[in-house]
CSV table of C-alpha atoms in Angstrom, one decimal:
chain,number,residue,atom,x,y,z
A,163,MET,CA,-25.2,6.8,6.0
A,164,ASN,CA,-25.0,7.2,2.2
A,165,PRO,CA,-27.6,4.5,1.0
A,166,MET,CA,-25.2,3.1,-1.6
A,167,LEU,CA,-22.4,2.9,1.0
A,168,ASN,CA,-25.2,0.6,2.8
A,169,ILE,CA,-25.5,-1.8,0.3
A,170,ALA,CA,-21.7,-2.0,-0.6
A,171,ILE,CA,-20.8,-2.9,2.7
A,172,ARG,CA,-24.0,-5.6,2.7
A,173,ALA,CA,-22.2,-7.0,-0.6
A,174,ALA,CA,-19.2,-7.1,0.6
A,175,ARG,CA,-19.8,-8.8,3.9
A,176,LYS,CA,-21.7,-11.2,2.4
A,177,ALA,CA,-18.9,-11.9,-0.2
A,178,GLY,CA,-16.8,-12.2,2.4
A,179,ASN,CA,-18.6,-14.6,4.4
A,180,ILE,CA,-18.0,-16.6,1.1
A,181,ILE,CA,-14.6,-16.4,0.8
A,182,THR,CA,-14.0,-17.2,4.8
A,183,LYS,CA,-15.9,-20.3,4.3
A,184,GLY,CA,-13.9,-21.5,1.1
A,185,TYR,CA,-10.5,-20.5,3.1
A,186,GLU,CA,-11.2,-22.9,5.6
A,187,GLN,CA,-11.8,-25.5,3.2
A,188,SER,CA,-8.4,-27.6,2.1
A,189,VAL,CA,-6.4,-26.3,-0.9
A,190,SER,CA,-7.1,-29.7,-2.7
A,191,ASP,CA,-11.1,-28.8,-2.6
A,192,THR,CA,-10.2,-25.3,-4.3
A,193,GLN,CA,-11.6,-25.2,-7.8
A,194,ILE,CA,-8.6,-22.9,-9.9
A,195,SER,CA,-9.0,-21.9,-13.2
A,196,ALA,CA,-6.6,-20.2,-15.3
A,197,LYS,CA,-7.2,-16.8,-16.8
A,198,GLY,CA,-3.8,-16.1,-18.1
A,199,ILE,CA,0.1,-16.3,-17.2
A,200,ASN,CA,0.1,-16.4,-13.3
A,201,ASP,CA,-3.4,-15.2,-13.5
A,202,TYR,CA,-6.1,-17.5,-11.5
A,203,ALA,CA,-9.8,-17.4,-10.7
A,204,THR,CA,-11.5,-20.0,-8.3
A,205,ALA,CA,-15.0,-21.1,-7.7
A,206,VAL,CA,-15.2,-18.6,-4.8
A,207,ASP,CA,-14.0,-15.6,-6.8
A,208,LYS,CA,-17.1,-17.0,-9.1
A,209,ALA,CA,-19.4,-17.2,-5.9
A,210,ALA,CA,-18.5,-14.1,-4.0
A,211,GLU,CA,-19.3,-11.9,-7.6
A,212,GLU,CA,-22.3,-13.5,-7.8
A,213,ALA,CA,-23.4,-12.7,-4.4
A,214,ILE,CA,-22.4,-9.1,-4.5
A,215,ILE,CA,-24.6,-8.6,-8.0
A,216,GLU,CA,-27.3,-10.2,-6.3
A,217,VAL,CA,-27.4,-7.5,-3.5
A,218,ILE,CA,-27.0,-4.5,-5.5
A,219,ARG,CA,-29.6,-6.1,-8.2
A,220,LYS,CA,-32.0,-6.2,-4.9
A,221,SER,CA,-31.8,-2.5,-4.4
A,222,TYR,CA,-30.5,-1.2,-7.8
A,223,PRO,CA,-31.4,-3.2,-11.1
A,224,GLU,CA,-31.3,-0.2,-13.0
A,225,HIS,CA,-27.5,0.3,-12.3
A,226,SER,CA,-24.7,-1.0,-14.4
A,227,ILE,CA,-21.9,-3.2,-13.1
A,228,VAL,CA,-18.5,-3.8,-13.9
A,229,GLY,CA,-17.2,-7.3,-12.5
A,230,GLU,CA,-13.8,-8.9,-12.8
A,231,GLU,CA,-15.1,-12.0,-13.4
A,232,SER,CA,-18.5,-11.0,-15.3
A,233,GLY,CA,-17.1,-8.2,-17.1
A,234,VAL,CA,-20.0,-5.5,-17.9
A,235,ILE,CA,-23.5,-6.3,-17.0
A,236,LYS,CA,-25.2,-2.6,-18.6
A,237,GLY,CA,-28.1,-1.5,-16.8
A,238,LYS,CA,-30.8,1.5,-17.7
A,239,ASN,CA,-28.8,3.8,-15.8
A,240,ASN,CA,-25.3,3.6,-17.1
A,241,ASP,CA,-24.0,6.9,-15.5
A,242,VAL,CA,-24.0,4.7,-12.3
A,243,GLN,CA,-21.7,1.9,-12.4
A,244,TRP,CA,-20.5,-0.2,-9.6
A,245,ILE,CA,-16.8,-1.6,-10.1
A,246,ILE,CA,-16.4,-4.9,-8.0
A,247,ASP,CA,-13.1,-7.4,-7.2
A,248,PRO,CA,-14.8,-10.1,-5.4
A,249,LEU,CA,-11.2,-11.6,-4.3
A,250,ASP,CA,-8.4,-9.3,-4.8
A,251,GLY,CA,-5.4,-11.4,-4.0
A,252,THR,CA,-6.6,-14.6,-5.3
A,253,THR,CA,-3.4,-16.1,-5.5
A,254,ASN,CA,-3.0,-15.3,-1.6
A,255,PHE,CA,-6.1,-17.3,-1.4
A,256,ILE,CA,-5.1,-20.3,-3.3
A,257,LYS,CA,-1.9,-20.5,-1.2
A,258,ARG,CA,-3.8,-19.8,2.2
A,259,PHE,CA,-1.6,-16.9,2.7
A,260,PRO,CA,-4.2,-14.8,4.9
A,261,HIS,CA,-4.1,-11.4,2.8
A,262,PHE,CA,-6.8,-10.4,0.7
A,263,ALA,CA,-10.1,-8.6,0.2
A,264,VAL,CA,-13.4,-7.7,-1.5
A,265,SER,CA,-13.1,-4.5,-3.3
A,266,ILE,CA,-16.3,-2.5,-4.3
A,267,ALA,CA,-16.3,1.1,-5.9
A,268,ILE,CA,-19.1,3.0,-7.1
A,269,ARG,CA,-18.7,5.7,-9.6
A,270,VAL,CA,-21.4,8.2,-10.8
A,271,ALA,CA,-21.0,10.2,-14.1
A,272,GLY,CA,-17.1,9.0,-14.2
A,273,ARG,CA,-16.6,9.9,-10.8
A,274,THR,CA,-15.9,7.3,-7.7
A,275,GLU,CA,-18.4,8.2,-4.9
A,276,VAL,CA,-18.2,5.3,-2.6
A,277,GLY,CA,-15.4,2.8,-2.0
A,278,VAL,CA,-15.3,-0.1,0.3
A,279,VAL,CA,-12.6,-2.5,0.8
A,280,TYR,CA,-13.5,-5.4,3.2
A,281,ASP,CA,-10.6,-8.0,4.9
A,282,PRO,CA,-12.7,-10.8,5.9
A,283,ILE,CA,-10.0,-12.6,7.6
A,284,ARG,CA,-9.1,-9.5,9.9
A,285,ASN,CA,-12.8,-8.3,9.7
A,286,GLU,CA,-11.4,-4.7,8.9
A,287,LEU,CA,-14.0,-2.7,6.7
A,288,PHE,CA,-12.1,0.5,4.9
A,289,THR,CA,-14.9,2.8,3.5
A,290,ALA,CA,-15.0,6.2,1.9
A,291,VAL,CA,-17.6,8.7,0.5
A,292,ARG,CA,-16.5,11.5,-1.7
A,293,GLY,CA,-15.9,14.8,0.5
A,294,LYS,CA,-16.9,12.3,3.6
A,295,GLY,CA,-13.5,11.0,4.7
A,296,ALA,CA,-12.4,7.4,5.1
A,297,LYS,CA,-12.8,5.0,7.9
A,298,LEU,CA,-11.4,1.8,9.1
A,299,ASN,CA,-14.2,-0.1,10.7
A,300,GLU,CA,-15.9,3.2,12.9
A,301,PHE,CA,-12.3,5.0,13.0
A,302,ARG,CA,-12.0,8.0,11.0
A,303,LEU,CA,-8.3,7.7,8.9
A,304,ARG,CA,-6.1,10.6,8.3
A,305,VAL,CA,-2.8,10.1,6.5
A,306,ASN,CA,-0.1,11.7,8.5
A,307,GLY,CA,2.5,14.4,7.0
A,308,GLU,CA,5.6,13.7,9.3
A,309,LEU,CA,7.8,12.2,6.4
A,310,ARG,CA,9.5,15.2,4.6
A,311,ASP,CA,10.9,12.7,1.9
A,312,LEU,CA,11.8,9.0,1.2
A,313,THR,CA,14.2,8.7,4.4
A,314,GLY,CA,13.1,5.6,6.5
A,315,SER,CA,9.5,5.2,4.4
A,316,ILE,CA,7.7,1.5,3.9
A,317,ILE,CA,6.5,1.6,0.6
A,318,ALA,CA,4.5,-1.1,-1.0
A,319,THR,CA,4.4,-2.2,-4.9
A,320,GLY,CA,3.5,-5.0,-7.1
A,321,PHE,CA,5.2,-7.0,-9.8
A,322,PRO,CA,4.1,-6.7,-13.2
A,323,PHE,CA,3.5,-10.4,-13.6
A,324,LYS,CA,0.7,-9.8,-15.9
A,325,VAL,CA,2.5,-7.2,-18.4
A,326,THR,CA,6.1,-8.8,-18.3
A,327,LYS,CA,7.5,-5.9,-20.5
A,328,HIS,CA,7.7,-3.6,-17.6
A,329,GLN,CA,9.5,-5.9,-15.2
A,330,ASN,CA,12.8,-4.1,-15.7
A,331,ALA,CA,11.5,-0.5,-15.4
A,332,HIS,CA,9.9,-1.8,-12.1
A,333,LEU,CA,13.0,-3.0,-10.9
A,334,ASN,CA,14.9,-0.2,-12.0
A,335,MET,CA,12.3,2.1,-9.9
A,336,ILE,CA,12.7,0.0,-6.9
A,337,GLU,CA,16.6,0.7,-6.9
A,338,VAL,CA,16.4,4.2,-7.3
A,339,LEU,CA,14.1,4.7,-4.5
A,340,LEU,CA,16.4,2.3,-2.3
A,341,LYS,CA,19.0,4.5,-3.0
A,342,ASN,CA,17.0,7.5,-2.1
A,343,GLY,CA,16.2,6.8,1.2
A,344,VAL,CA,13.4,4.1,1.2
A,345,ALA,CA,14.0,1.7,4.1
A,346,ASP,CA,12.1,-1.0,2.9
A,347,PHE,CA,9.5,-2.5,0.7
A,348,ARG,CA,6.5,-4.5,0.8
A,349,ARG,CA,4.7,-6.9,-1.6
A,350,THR,CA,1.6,-8.1,-0.4
A,351,GLY,CA,-0.5,-9.2,-3.2
A,352,SER,CA,-3.4,-7.2,-2.9
A,353,ALA,CA,-3.7,-3.7,-4.4
A,354,ALA,CA,-7.0,-2.9,-2.4
A,355,LEU,CA,-5.6,-3.5,0.5
A,356,ASP,CA,-2.0,-1.5,-0.1
A,357,LEU,CA,-4.3,1.4,-0.8
A,358,ALA,CA,-6.1,1.0,2.4
A,359,TYR,CA,-2.7,0.4,4.1
A,360,VAL,CA,-1.7,3.8,3.0
A,361,ALA,CA,-4.8,5.6,4.2
A,362,ALA,CA,-4.4,3.6,7.4
A,363,ASN,CA,-0.5,4.8,7.9
A,364,ARG,CA,0.6,1.3,7.9
A,365,LEU,CA,2.4,2.2,4.6
A,366,ASP,CA,3.9,5.4,3.6
A,367,GLY,CA,3.3,5.1,0.0
A,368,TYR,CA,2.6,2.7,-3.0
A,369,PHE,CA,2.8,2.5,-6.6
A,370,GLU,CA,2.4,-0.3,-9.1
A,371,ILE,CA,2.1,-0.5,-12.8
A,372,GLY,CA,-0.9,-1.7,-14.8
A,373,LEU,CA,-3.3,-2.2,-12.5
A,374,LYS,CA,-7.2,-2.8,-13.5
A,375,PRO,CA,-10.0,-0.3,-12.4
A,376,TRP,CA,-11.3,-3.2,-10.2
A,377,ASP,CA,-8.0,-3.7,-8.5
A,378,CYS,CA,-7.6,0.2,-7.3
A,379,ALA,CA,-10.9,2.1,-7.7
A,380,ALA,CA,-12.2,1.6,-4.1
A,381,GLY,CA,-8.8,1.7,-2.4
A,382,GLU,CA,-7.7,5.2,-3.9
A,383,LEU,CA,-11.0,6.8,-3.1
A,384,ILE,CA,-10.0,5.8,0.7
A,385,ALA,CA,-6.6,7.0,0.3
A,386,ARG,CA,-7.7,10.1,-0.9
A,387,GLU,CA,-10.4,10.7,1.3
A,388,ALA,CA,-7.7,10.2,4.1
A,389,GLY,CA,-5.6,13.0,2.9
A,390,ALA,CA,-3.3,11.1,0.5
A,391,LEU,CA,-2.2,12.1,-2.9
A,392,VAL,CA,-3.1,10.0,-5.9
A,393,SER,CA,-1.2,10.4,-9.1
A,394,ASN,CA,0.0,8.6,-12.4
A,395,PHE,CA,4.1,8.3,-13.0
A,396,VAL,CA,4.0,11.8,-14.1
A,397,GLY,CA,1.8,13.5,-11.8
A,398,GLY,CA,-1.3,13.2,-13.9
A,399,SER,CA,-4.9,12.1,-12.9
A,400,ASP,CA,-5.7,9.3,-15.5
A,401,TYR,CA,-4.5,6.8,-13.4
A,402,LEU,CA,-7.8,4.7,-13.3
A,403,LYS,CA,-7.2,4.5,-17.3
A,404,SER,CA,-3.4,3.7,-17.3
A,405,GLY,CA,-3.3,1.7,-13.9
A,406,ASN,CA,-0.1,3.2,-13.3
A,407,LEU,CA,-0.4,4.7,-9.5
A,408,VAL,CA,1.6,6.5,-7.0
A,409,VAL,CA,0.2,7.0,-3.6
A,410,GLY,CA,0.9,8.5,-0.3
A,411,GLN,CA,1.0,12.0,1.7
A,412,GLY,CA,2.3,14.8,-0.7
A,413,ARG,CA,6.1,15.0,0.2
A,414,VAL,CA,6.3,11.1,-0.4
A,415,VAL,CA,4.3,11.0,-3.9
A,416,LYS,CA,6.5,14.0,-4.7
A,417,ALA,CA,9.7,12.6,-3.9
A,418,ILE,CA,8.7,9.5,-5.5
A,419,LEU,CA,8.0,11.0,-9.0
A,420,THR,CA,11.0,13.0,-9.1
A,421,HIS,CA,13.2,9.9,-8.4
A,422,ILE,CA,11.3,7.6,-10.9
A,423,GLN,CA,11.2,9.9,-14.1
A,424,PRO,CA,14.9,9.1,-15.2
A,425,VAL,CA,13.9,5.3,-15.4
A,426,LEU,CA,10.7,5.4,-17.0
A,427,THR,CA,9.9,3.9,-20.3
A,428,GLU,CA,8.4,6.3,-22.7
A,429,ASP,CA,4.7,3.7,-22.3
A,430,LEU,CA,4.7,4.7,-18.8
A,431,LYS,CA,4.8,8.5,-19.0
A,432,ASN,CA,1.0,8.5,-20.0
């Protein structure tokens, strides 16, 4: 096993144990703080991130870390960067809606090499190493190519509640996709799991506006290593910078891109 993958899995499972214990507490015992409009963190987020950082630091003290709660922690070797979201789906966790995950990605010289998404409630571990494929637990994942267009497809998305200026564009994208064959949409509250679910063929595609790297860096590698295509809204590859993602098997992504072009605002075309 890739040694960094091994450490990432260990860190994800340790964080998952903290999250599971927190989940079993009553909602009234959960310490919640607001980071912004409709954006929250809990004491569990922070404890899980601290546990991940502790595991990383024991094996790789020189690597840099970017955490959703801690920000950038520079190391002696900034060419290797761990991007971590200790609890992707915090609102679900607060509401005791059992759908959230730990997300850990490792980027080396600007390229994502390892991705881990761990769902502690279902004990599902999604992993990928660049060029080595993707797995769910020990089962290899491969996106099927059965769909020739959007007809009958199930597509996941997430509403841009942190960037309200994009809400109308997002609703227009949903409308145009429904008119062109999409059977239904899923809005689960965890980008990391949406991406992993595309890899596992639980979803046919996924798109979202304005994600942060810790939301999607691990999941997009898992999807790509399972054979999915990942792009921004105009077919480009700078989606980690813009946070605008379209993911799915090739024909699904091509169809989504074709249909959303007329309703994109100018600031979503980069």
